[in-house]
């Protein structure tokens, strides 16, 4: 029972990470029917943005809890969000917007090119600048005193601070997103655009801006995930966006692409399935090397038996 | 008020509008008539900025309009109720109407105009929280018109508002158009129902495959043999 509860917590925390990234796939798909396969790299840039902010702050260490939680972590989070949102906006403006109306394959190829370009840019940048560690190897993520490695024991279950951070971040982000989509002018513009872009323009909506906002929102959540990833695994690397992006995409499809609630549910389900598979599947098939196999097997099963996803594909407006 | 000069619009290499000129004076109802594929919808979509013309000019109150993005044209005082209504099907009646007022920030005025639309079309008021996707053709058309009115346009462009409607519903719509004009809105009307449209219109233009064939007052066109034969289905 303890083992089950522990794996459930591990799975939910992993799933929350997937969910934060998956929302970006789904929000962008909901508004322009485009799978932004470079979104995993936006997540990676978010993590590096947080890390770089820490370096620019003078690599502060041996922090008092107040300074760590009140200044360093918020600054890192903000730096990550700025880097990821900036990247996503440039991406939208120069790689996707010119291809709107082109055959479906064109933005897909553009996305693959972007992924490679972003990975290489990060790899080369961090390899060359004095004072920045070489990113060909994993870079240790900053140790936050009073946070890194800390945990609570609750009824025999270990809950890492990083687990709590990820779950709370997911809760806060999805609540803010719901408010944004349903209660603000720009949110309404995004909903309208997802339903009918031309008619939205006739309403006076700047559709380009609504689409760019969808990219920005997805990037902000991905950056939060990037920070959570760094805190959870204690290191980051320029390729981290690939597998995380694939998993999050799986989560988005699992929940029903275009549906924000679906992305959250899909992420959590995927995380729990992975955690349980490594615990309860016997022999080598239960080893952590096989967990990716189970995750993608789940994707294939869903695509075959329930192609609209668990919650059904809906647009961003049902956030 | 609106002046279109030598407008040429093409889809790829195919010209859909081949150099048309026409004008709409303040306070008028002007109709564009024409058989299927004549280029009526293309003309309206070009005026509202959804399509860029190949050449030609569009002027509104002495200011150049073509080249302005569609969302900015709304703020210049033009509303366009598109062919096929194009409601936001997953949104409620009220949300559709509020999107019509997207460019406005005067909350009191918006509230007032909502009430005006509900007074004009009581069915909409009764069903304000229902998603518009479930509505009948007539109800959808009322909503489409109401939505276009919500930006308080000076020029209202309606593309086939009577399409698919019963004769009674068509009458209701036409009466509403007359009322809108009476309250100061200028109307550019595209219609297949030439009889209904011309009865209301100060002026009509007849398009055929991208060209204006002739123009006259509404009354004169109603008596015109060419119009009667082609658009009113009368055997002469
Ligand atoms: N999106 C498009 N792509 C290519 N050709 C188009 C497109 N839209 C319209 N056309 C062509 O342009 C011409 C004019 O079409 P338009 O829709 O403007 O005509 P219309 O007068 O509104 O006709 P209807 O009465 O059927 O609505 C037609 O030949 C049509 O086939
Ligand atoms: Mg038409």
Coordinates of C-alpha atoms and ligand atoms in Angstrom, one line a residue:
Chain A
X1 CA 0.0 0.0 0.0
X2 CA 2.8 2.4 0.9
X3 CA 4.6 1.5 -2.3
X4 CA 1.4 2.2 -4.3
X5 CA 0.8 5.5 -2.6
X6 CA 4.5 6.5 -3.1
X7 CA 4.3 5.6 -6.8
X8 CA 1.0 7.5 -7.1
X9 CA 2.7 10.6 -5.8
X10 CA 5.7 10.1 -8.0
X11 CA 3.5 9.5 -11.0
X12 CA 1.3 12.6 -10.3
X13 CA 4.4 14.8 -10.0
X14 CA 5.9 13.5 -13.2
X15 CA 2.5 13.8 -14.8
X16 CA 2.1 17.4 -13.6
X17 CA 5.4 18.2 -15.4
X18 CA 4.0 16.6 -18.6
X19 CA 0.7 18.4 -18.2
X20 CA 2.4 21.8 -17.9
X21 CA 4.1 21.2 -21.2
X22 CA 1.1 19.5 -22.8
X23 CA -1.1 22.6 -22.3
X24 CA 1.2 24.5 -24.8
X25 CA 0.6 21.9 -27.5
X26 CA -3.1 21.9 -27.0
X27 CA -3.6 25.7 -26.8
X28 CA -1.6 26.3 -30.0
X29 CA -3.4 23.4 -31.8
X30 CA -6.7 24.7 -30.6
X31 CA -6.2 28.0 -32.2
X32 CA -4.2 27.2 -35.4
X33 CA -4.5 23.4 -35.8
X34 CA -0.7 23.2 -35.8
X35 CA 1.3 20.8 -33.8
X36 CA 4.3 22.9 -32.6
X37 CA 6.9 20.1 -32.5
X38 CA 9.5 22.6 -31.4
X39 CA 7.5 23.1 -28.1
X40 CA 9.8 20.7 -26.3
X41 CA 12.7 23.1 -27.1
X42 CA 10.7 26.0 -25.7
X43 CA 10.5 24.0 -22.4
X44 CA 14.3 23.5 -22.6
X45 CA 14.9 27.2 -23.2
X46 CA 12.7 27.9 -20.2
X47 CA 15.0 25.7 -18.0
X48 CA 18.1 27.4 -19.4
X49 CA 16.6 30.8 -19.0
X50 CA 16.0 30.1 -15.3
X51 CA 19.5 28.7 -15.0
X52 CA 21.1 31.7 -16.8
X53 CA 19.2 34.1 -14.5
X54 CA 20.8 32.4 -11.6
X55 CA 24.3 32.8 -13.1
X56 CA 23.6 36.5 -13.9
X57 CA 22.6 37.0 -10.3
X58 CA 26.1 35.9 -9.5
X59 CA 25.4 32.2 -8.8
X60 CA 24.0 32.9 -5.3
X61 CA 24.4 30.0 -2.9
X62 CA 24.1 29.3 0.8
X63 CA 20.9 31.3 0.8
X64 CA 18.7 32.1 3.6
X65 CA 15.2 30.6 3.0
X66 CA 13.6 34.0 2.7
X67 CA 16.0 35.1 0.1
X68 CA 15.8 31.7 -1.7
X69 CA 12.0 31.6 -1.8
X70 CA 11.4 35.3 -2.0
X71 CA 14.0 36.4 -4.5
X72 CA 16.1 33.8 -6.2
X73 CA 13.4 31.3 -7.2
X74 CA 10.9 33.9 -8.4
X75 CA 13.7 35.6 -10.4
X76 CA 14.7 32.3 -12.0
X77 CA 11.1 31.5 -12.8
X78 CA 10.7 34.9 -14.4
X79 CA 13.9 34.6 -16.3
X80 CA 12.8 31.3 -17.7
X81 CA 9.4 32.6 -18.7
X82 CA 10.9 35.6 -20.4
X83 CA 13.3 33.4 -22.4
X84 CA 10.7 30.8 -23.3
X85 CA 8.0 33.4 -24.3
X86 CA 10.5 35.4 -26.3
X87 CA 11.6 32.3 -28.1
X88 CA 8.0 31.2 -28.8
X89 CA 7.0 34.6 -30.1
X90 CA 10.0 34.8 -32.5
X91 CA 9.2 31.3 -33.6
X92 CA 5.6 32.1 -34.3
X93 CA 6.4 35.3 -36.1
X94 CA 9.2 34.1 -38.3
X95 CA 8.8 30.3 -38.7
X96 CA 5.1 29.7 -38.5
X97 CA 3.2 32.9 -39.5
X98 CA 4.7 33.0 -43.0
X99 CA 3.5 29.4 -43.5
X100 CA -0.1 29.9 -42.5
X101 CA -2.2 28.6 -45.3
X102 CA 0.7 26.5 -46.7
X103 CA 0.3 22.7 -46.9
X104 CA 0.3 21.0 -43.5
X105 CA 3.7 19.5 -44.1
X106 CA 5.4 22.9 -44.3
X107 CA 5.0 24.0 -40.7
X108 CA 5.9 20.5 -39.6
X109 CA 9.2 20.6 -41.4
X110 CA 9.8 24.1 -40.1
X111 CA 9.2 22.8 -36.6
X112 CA 11.8 20.1 -37.0
X113 CA 14.3 22.6 -38.2
X114 CA 13.5 24.9 -35.3
X115 CA 14.0 22.1 -32.8
X116 CA 17.5 21.3 -34.1
X117 CA 18.4 25.0 -34.4
X118 CA 17.4 25.7 -30.8
X119 CA 19.2 22.7 -29.5
X120 CA 22.3 23.6 -31.3
X121 CA 22.1 27.3 -30.4
X122 CA 21.9 26.4 -26.7
X123 CA 24.7 23.8 -27.0
X124 CA 27.0 26.1 -28.8
X125 CA 26.2 29.2 -26.7
X126 CA 26.9 27.5 -23.4
X127 CA 30.0 25.8 -24.8
X128 CA 31.7 29.1 -25.8
X129 CA 31.0 31.7 -23.2
X130 CA 33.5 32.0 -20.3
X131 CA 31.7 31.6 -17.0
X132 CA 29.0 29.4 -18.5
X133 CA 29.5 25.7 -18.2
X134 CA 29.8 23.5 -21.3
X135 CA 26.4 22.2 -22.0
X136 CA 27.5 19.2 -24.0
X137 CA 27.2 17.4 -20.7
X138 CA 24.3 17.9 -18.3
X139 CA 24.5 21.1 -16.3
X140 CA 23.9 20.9 -12.6
X141 CA 20.8 23.0 -11.8
X142 CA 21.3 25.5 -9.0
X143 CA 21.0 24.1 -5.5
X144 CA 18.4 26.1 -3.6
X145 CA 19.1 25.9 0.1
X146 CA 16.1 24.8 2.1
X147 CA 14.5 23.3 -1.1
X148 CA 16.8 21.0 -3.0
X149 CA 16.7 17.5 -1.6
X150 CA 14.1 18.4 1.1
X151 CA 11.0 16.4 1.6
X152 CA 8.1 15.7 3.9
X153 CA 7.1 12.4 5.2
X154 CA 3.3 11.9 5.2
X155 CA 1.9 8.6 6.3
X156 CA 5.0 6.7 5.1
X157 CA 5.1 8.5 1.8
X158 CA 7.9 10.8 0.8
X159 CA 6.9 14.0 -0.8
X160 CA 9.8 16.0 -2.2
X161 CA 9.6 19.8 -2.1
X162 CA 10.0 19.7 -5.9
X163 CA 7.0 17.4 -6.2
X164 CA 4.9 19.9 -4.3
X165 CA 6.3 22.7 -6.4
X166 CA 5.3 20.9 -9.6
X167 CA 1.8 20.1 -8.4
X168 CA 1.1 23.6 -7.0
X169 CA 2.5 25.1 -10.2
X170 CA 0.1 23.0 -12.3
X171 CA -2.8 24.1 -10.1
X172 CA -1.9 27.8 -10.2
X173 CA -1.1 27.8 -13.9
X174 CA -4.3 26.1 -15.0
X175 CA -6.4 28.3 -12.8
X176 CA -4.8 31.4 -14.2
X177 CA -5.2 30.0 -17.7
X178 CA -8.9 29.4 -17.1
X179 CA -9.3 32.9 -15.9
X180 CA -7.4 34.3 -18.8
X181 CA -9.3 32.4 -21.5
X182 CA -12.7 33.0 -20.0
X183 CA -12.5 36.3 -18.3
X184 CA -10.3 38.6 -20.4
X185 CA -10.7 40.3 -23.7
X186 CA -7.7 38.6 -25.2
X187 CA -9.0 35.3 -23.9
X188 CA -12.3 35.8 -25.7
X189 CA -10.4 36.8 -28.8
X190 CA -8.5 33.5 -28.6
X191 CA -11.7 31.5 -28.2
X192 CA -13.3 33.3 -31.2
X193 CA -10.2 32.7 -33.3
X194 CA -10.1 29.0 -32.5
X195 CA -13.7 28.7 -33.8
X196 CA -13.4 30.9 -37.0
X197 CA -10.5 33.1 -37.7
X198 CA -12.0 35.0 -40.7
X199 CA -15.1 35.9 -38.8
X200 CA -13.1 36.9 -35.8
X201 CA -11.3 39.4 -38.0
X202 CA -14.7 40.8 -39.0
X203 CA -15.4 41.3 -35.2
X204 CA -12.3 43.5 -35.0
X205 CA -10.1 40.9 -33.5
X206 CA -6.4 41.0 -34.3
X207 CA -6.1 37.3 -35.1
X208 CA -2.3 37.4 -35.5
X209 CA -2.0 38.8 -32.0
X210 CA -4.5 36.2 -30.6
X211 CA -2.4 33.4 -32.1
X212 CA 0.9 34.9 -30.8
X213 CA -0.7 35.0 -27.4
X214 CA -1.6 31.3 -27.5
X215 CA 2.1 30.6 -28.3
X216 CA 3.2 32.9 -25.4
X217 CA 0.8 31.3 -22.9
X218 CA 2.0 27.8 -23.8
X219 CA 5.6 28.9 -23.6
X220 CA 5.1 30.5 -20.1
X221 CA 3.7 27.2 -18.8
X222 CA 6.5 25.3 -20.5
X223 CA 9.0 27.5 -18.7
X224 CA 7.4 26.8 -15.4
X225 CA 7.8 23.1 -16.3
X226 CA 11.5 23.8 -17.2
X227 CA 12.1 25.2 -13.7
X228 CA 10.2 22.3 -12.1
X229 CA 12.3 19.8 -14.2
X230 CA 15.5 21.4 -13.0
X231 CA 14.4 21.3 -9.4
X232 CA 13.3 17.7 -9.7
X233 CA 16.2 16.2 -11.6
X234 CA 18.9 18.6 -10.4
X235 CA 20.3 19.0 -13.9
X236 CA 19.4 20.2 -17.3
X237 CA 20.8 19.6 -20.8
X238 CA 20.2 20.9 -24.3
X239 CA 18.4 17.7 -25.4
X240 CA 16.0 17.6 -22.5
X241 CA 13.2 19.0 -24.6
X242 CA 13.1 16.0 -26.9
X243 CA 11.7 13.3 -24.7
X244 CA 9.8 15.6 -22.5
X245 CA 8.2 17.1 -25.6
X246 CA 7.3 13.7 -27.0
X247 CA 5.7 12.7 -23.7
X248 CA 3.8 15.9 -23.3
X249 CA 2.6 15.6 -26.9
X250 CA 1.4 12.1 -26.0
X251 CA -0.3 13.5 -23.0
X252 CA -2.1 16.2 -25.1
X253 CA -3.3 13.6 -27.6
X254 CA -4.2 11.2 -24.8
X255 CA -6.5 13.8 -23.2
X256 CA -7.8 15.1 -26.6
X257 CA -5.7 17.6 -28.5
X258 CA -7.2 21.1 -28.3
X259 CA -8.8 20.5 -24.9
X260 CA -6.9 22.1 -22.0
X261 CA -8.6 19.9 -19.3
X262 CA -7.6 17.0 -21.5
X263 CA -4.0 18.0 -21.5
X264 CA -4.0 18.1 -17.7
X265 CA -5.8 14.8 -17.3
X266 CA -3.7 13.2 -20.1
X267 CA -0.4 14.4 -18.4
X268 CA -1.4 13.1 -15.0
X269 CA -2.6 9.7 -16.4
X270 CA 0.6 9.3 -18.4
X271 CA 2.8 10.1 -15.4
X272 CA 0.9 7.6 -13.2
X273 CA 1.0 4.9 -15.9
X274 CA 4.7 5.3 -16.2
X275 CA 5.3 5.2 -12.5
X276 CA 3.1 2.2 -12.0
X277 CA 4.6 0.4 -15.0
X278 CA 8.1 0.6 -13.5
X279 CA 6.8 -0.8 -10.2
X280 CA 4.2 -3.5 -11.0
X281 CA 5.3 -4.9 -14.4
X282 CA 7.6 -7.8 -13.5
X283 CA 11.1 -8.6 -14.8
X284 CA 13.1 -6.4 -17.2
X285 CA 9.8 -5.1 -18.8
X286 CA 9.3 -3.2 -15.6
X287 CA 12.7 -1.5 -15.7
X288 CA 12.8 2.2 -16.1
X289 CA 14.3 1.7 -19.5
X290 CA 10.9 0.2 -20.6
X291 CA 8.7 3.0 -19.2
X292 CA 8.9 5.0 -22.4
X293 CA 7.7 1.9 -24.3
X294 CA 4.7 1.7 -22.1
X295 CA 4.0 5.4 -22.4
X296 CA 3.9 5.3 -26.2
X297 CA 2.1 1.9 -26.2
X298 CA -0.6 3.8 -24.3
X299 CA -0.6 6.5 -26.9
X300 CA -1.1 3.9 -29.7
X301 CA -3.9 2.2 -27.8
X302 CA -5.7 5.5 -27.3
X303 CA -5.2 6.5 -31.0
X304 CA -6.7 3.2 -32.1
X305 CA -9.6 2.9 -29.7
X306 CA -10.4 6.5 -28.8
X307 CA -8.8 8.8 -31.4
X308 CA -10.5 11.9 -30.0
X309 CA -8.7 11.3 -26.7
X310 CA -10.0 10.7 -23.2
X311 CA -11.9 13.9 -22.8
X312 CA -12.6 14.4 -26.5
X313 CA -11.0 17.1 -28.7
X314 CA -12.5 20.5 -28.0
X315 CA -11.2 23.9 -28.6
X316 CA -9.4 26.1 -26.1
X317 CA -12.7 27.7 -25.2
X318 CA -13.6 24.7 -23.1
X319 CA -10.6 25.4 -20.9
Chain B
X1 CA -19.7 57.5 -48.0
X2 CA -18.2 54.3 -49.6
X3 CA -16.5 54.5 -52.9
X4 CA -15.1 51.6 -54.8
X5 CA -12.9 52.4 -57.8
X6 CA -11.7 49.9 -60.5
X7 CA -11.5 47.1 -58.0
X8 CA -9.8 43.9 -59.3
X9 CA -9.7 40.8 -57.1
X10 CA -8.3 37.4 -57.9
X11 CA -8.0 34.0 -56.4
X12 CA -4.7 32.8 -57.6
X13 CA -4.7 33.6 -61.3
X14 CA -8.5 33.6 -61.7
X15 CA -10.1 37.1 -61.5
X16 CA -13.3 37.0 -59.6
X17 CA -13.9 40.8 -59.7
X18 CA -12.7 42.4 -62.9
X19 CA -12.6 46.1 -62.3
X20 CA -15.8 47.3 -60.7
X21 CA -16.7 50.8 -59.5
X22 CA -19.6 51.8 -57.4
X23 CA -20.6 54.0 -54.5
X24 CA -22.9 54.1 -51.5
X25 CA -24.1 57.4 -50.2
X26 CA -24.8 58.1 -46.5
X27 CA -28.2 56.9 -45.4
X28 CA -28.9 54.8 -48.5
X29 CA -29.6 51.1 -48.9
X30 CA -27.6 49.9 -51.9
X31 CA -28.0 46.4 -53.4
X32 CA -25.5 44.3 -55.2
X33 CA -27.3 41.7 -57.3
X34 CA -26.0 38.9 -59.5
X35 CA -26.1 35.3 -60.3
X36 CA -24.0 32.7 -58.5
X37 CA -20.3 33.4 -58.8
X38 CA -20.8 37.0 -60.0
X39 CA -18.3 38.2 -57.4
X40 CA -20.6 39.8 -54.8
X41 CA -19.2 38.0 -51.8
X42 CA -15.7 38.6 -53.0
X43 CA -16.5 42.3 -53.3
X44 CA -17.7 42.5 -49.7
X45 CA -14.8 40.5 -48.3
X46 CA -12.4 42.9 -50.1
X47 CA -14.1 45.9 -48.6
X48 CA -13.8 44.5 -45.1
X49 CA -10.1 43.7 -45.6
X50 CA -10.3 39.9 -45.6
X51 CA -8.9 39.8 -49.2
X52 CA -6.3 42.1 -50.7
X53 CA -7.3 43.5 -54.1
X54 CA -5.0 43.1 -57.0
X55 CA -5.6 46.7 -57.9
X56 CA -8.2 49.4 -57.4
X57 CA -9.2 51.5 -54.4
X58 CA -11.7 51.5 -51.6
X59 CA -12.5 54.8 -49.9
X60 CA -14.6 55.5 -46.9
X61 CA -15.5 59.1 -46.1
X62 CA -12.6 60.3 -48.1
X63 CA -10.0 58.0 -46.5
X64 CA -8.3 55.1 -48.2
X65 CA -9.5 51.8 -46.8
X66 CA -7.8 49.1 -48.9
X67 CA -4.5 47.9 -47.3
X68 CA -5.9 48.4 -43.8
X69 CA -6.1 45.1 -41.9
X70 CA -9.6 43.7 -41.4
X71 CA -9.7 44.1 -37.6
X72 CA -8.9 47.8 -38.0
X73 CA -11.6 48.3 -40.6
X74 CA -14.2 47.5 -38.0
X75 CA -13.1 50.4 -35.9
X76 CA -13.5 52.7 -39.0
X77 CA -17.3 52.0 -38.9
X78 CA -17.9 49.1 -41.1
X79 CA -19.6 45.9 -40.0
X80 CA -19.9 42.8 -42.3
X81 CA -22.4 40.0 -41.7
X82 CA -20.8 37.3 -43.9
X83 CA -22.5 34.9 -46.2
X84 CA -23.7 31.8 -44.4
X85 CA -23.9 33.8 -41.1
X86 CA -20.7 32.4 -39.6
X87 CA -21.8 32.5 -36.0
X88 CA -19.5 31.2 -33.3
X89 CA -21.4 27.9 -32.8
X90 CA -20.0 26.9 -29.4
X91 CA -20.7 30.3 -27.9
X92 CA -24.0 31.5 -26.5
X93 CA -26.2 34.1 -28.1
X94 CA -24.9 36.7 -25.8
X95 CA -21.3 35.9 -26.3
X96 CA -21.8 36.1 -30.0
X97 CA -23.3 39.6 -29.6
X98 CA -20.5 40.7 -27.3
X99 CA -18.0 39.6 -29.9
X100 CA -19.8 41.9 -32.3
X101 CA -18.9 44.7 -29.8
X102 CA -15.3 43.5 -29.4
X103 CA -13.8 46.8 -30.5
X104 CA -15.9 48.9 -28.1
X105 CA -15.1 49.6 -24.4
X106 CA -18.1 51.7 -23.4
X107 CA -19.8 49.1 -21.2
X108 CA -23.0 51.1 -20.7
X109 CA -23.4 51.6 -24.4
X110 CA -22.8 47.9 -25.1
X111 CA -25.4 47.0 -22.5
X112 CA -27.9 49.4 -24.2
X113 CA -27.2 47.9 -27.6
X114 CA -27.7 44.4 -26.3
X115 CA -31.1 45.4 -25.1
X116 CA -31.8 47.0 -28.4
X117 CA -31.0 43.7 -30.2
X118 CA -33.2 41.7 -27.8
X119 CA -36.0 44.2 -28.3
X120 CA -35.7 43.9 -32.0
X121 CA -35.5 40.1 -31.9
X122 CA -37.2 38.8 -28.7
X123 CA -36.3 35.2 -29.5
X124 CA -32.7 36.0 -29.0
X125 CA -33.4 37.5 -25.6
X126 CA -35.2 34.4 -24.5
X127 CA -32.4 32.2 -25.5
X128 CA -29.4 34.4 -24.7
X129 CA -27.5 31.7 -22.8
X130 CA -27.9 29.0 -25.4
X131 CA -25.2 28.0 -27.8
X132 CA -26.0 29.4 -31.2
X133 CA -25.1 26.2 -33.0
X134 CA -28.5 24.8 -32.1
X135 CA -30.5 27.5 -33.8
X136 CA -32.8 27.5 -36.8
X137 CA -31.8 29.4 -39.9
X138 CA -34.0 32.3 -39.2
X139 CA -32.8 32.6 -35.6
X140 CA -29.2 32.4 -36.8
X141 CA -29.7 35.2 -39.3
X142 CA -31.2 37.4 -36.6
X143 CA -28.2 36.7 -34.4
X144 CA -25.8 37.4 -37.3
X145 CA -27.5 40.7 -37.9
X146 CA -27.7 41.6 -34.3
X147 CA -24.0 40.8 -33.9
X148 CA -23.1 43.1 -36.9
X149 CA -25.1 45.9 -35.3
X150 CA -23.2 45.6 -32.0
X151 CA -20.2 47.5 -33.3
X152 CA -22.6 50.4 -34.0
X153 CA -21.5 50.6 -37.6
X154 CA -22.1 53.5 -39.9
X155 CA -22.0 51.1 -42.9
X156 CA -23.5 47.7 -42.5
X157 CA -22.7 45.1 -45.2
X158 CA -25.1 42.1 -45.3
X159 CA -24.3 39.1 -47.5
X160 CA -27.5 37.2 -48.4
X161 CA -29.4 37.7 -45.2
X162 CA -32.4 36.0 -46.6
X163 CA -30.6 32.8 -47.7
X164 CA -32.6 29.7 -46.8
X165 CA -35.3 31.7 -44.9
X166 CA -39.0 31.3 -45.2
X167 CA -40.9 34.2 -46.9
X168 CA -42.2 35.4 -43.5
X169 CA -38.7 35.3 -42.0
X170 CA -37.3 37.1 -45.1
X171 CA -39.9 39.8 -44.5
X172 CA -38.9 40.2 -40.9
X173 CA -35.3 40.6 -42.0
X174 CA -36.1 43.1 -44.7
X175 CA -38.2 45.1 -42.3
X176 CA -35.3 45.2 -39.9
X177 CA -33.0 46.5 -42.6
X178 CA -35.4 49.3 -43.4
X179 CA -35.6 50.2 -39.7
X180 CA -31.8 50.2 -39.4
X181 CA -31.6 52.6 -42.3
X182 CA -34.3 54.8 -40.7
X183 CA -32.2 54.9 -37.5
X184 CA -29.2 56.2 -39.6
X185 CA -27.3 53.2 -40.7
X186 CA -26.1 53.0 -44.3
X187 CA -26.6 49.5 -45.8
X188 CA -24.8 47.6 -48.5
X189 CA -26.9 44.6 -49.3
X190 CA -26.0 41.5 -51.3
X191 CA -29.1 39.5 -52.2
X192 CA -30.3 36.6 -54.4
X193 CA -33.8 37.7 -53.6
X194 CA -33.9 40.7 -56.0
X195 CA -37.5 41.5 -55.4
X196 CA -37.1 41.9 -51.7
X197 CA -33.8 43.7 -52.0
X198 CA -34.8 46.2 -54.7
X199 CA -38.1 47.1 -53.0
X200 CA -35.9 48.5 -50.2
X201 CA -33.0 49.9 -52.2
X202 CA -32.2 53.4 -53.2
X203 CA -29.9 52.0 -55.8
X204 CA -28.9 48.7 -57.2
X205 CA -25.9 47.3 -59.1
X206 CA -26.2 44.2 -61.2
X207 CA -23.0 42.1 -61.4
X208 CA -22.2 39.4 -63.9
X209 CA -19.0 37.4 -63.8
X210 CA -17.0 40.1 -62.1
X211 CA -18.3 43.1 -63.9
X212 CA -21.1 45.6 -63.3
X213 CA -23.6 45.2 -66.1
X214 CA -25.9 48.1 -65.2
X215 CA -27.1 50.2 -62.4
X216 CA -30.2 52.2 -61.6
X217 CA -32.5 53.1 -58.7
X218 CA -34.2 50.2 -57.0
X219 CA -37.6 51.1 -58.5
X220 CA -36.3 51.4 -62.0
X221 CA -34.5 48.0 -61.7
X222 CA -37.6 46.4 -60.5
X223 CA -39.3 47.4 -63.8
X224 CA -36.2 46.6 -65.9
X225 CA -36.8 43.7 -68.3
X226 CA -33.3 42.3 -68.0
X227 CA -33.7 42.2 -64.2
X228 CA -37.2 40.8 -64.4
X229 CA -36.1 38.0 -66.7
X230 CA -32.9 37.0 -64.9
X231 CA -33.6 37.7 -61.3
X232 CA -37.3 37.8 -60.8
X233 CA -37.9 34.7 -62.9
X234 CA -40.6 36.4 -64.9
X235 CA -41.4 35.2 -68.4
X236 CA -41.8 38.1 -70.7
Ligands
LIG1 N1 -11.8 31.0 -51.9 C1 -11.9 31.0 -53.3 N2 -11.0 30.4 -54.0 C2 -11.1 30.4 -55.4 N3 -12.1 30.9 -56.0 C3 -13.1 31.4 -55.4 C4 -13.0 31.5 -53.9 N4 -14.2 32.1 -53.5 C5 -14.8 32.4 -54.6 N5 -14.2 32.0 -55.8 C6 -14.6 32.2 -57.1 O1 -14.8 33.6 -57.4 C7 -15.9 33.8 -58.1 C8 -16.8 34.8 -57.4 O2 -17.3 34.2 -56.2 P1 -18.2 34.9 -55.1 O3 -18.3 34.0 -54.0 O4 -17.7 36.3 -54.9 O5 -19.6 35.0 -55.9 P2 -21.0 35.4 -55.4 O6 -21.5 36.5 -56.3 O7 -21.0 35.8 -53.9 O8 -21.8 34.1 -55.6 P3 -23.0 33.4 -54.7 O9 -24.2 34.1 -55.1 O10 -22.9 32.0 -55.1 O11 -22.6 33.6 -53.3 C9 -16.6 32.5 -58.4 O12 -16.2 32.1 -59.7 C10 -16.0 31.6 -57.4 O13 -15.9 30.3 -57.8
LIG2 MG1 -21.8 35.0 -52.3

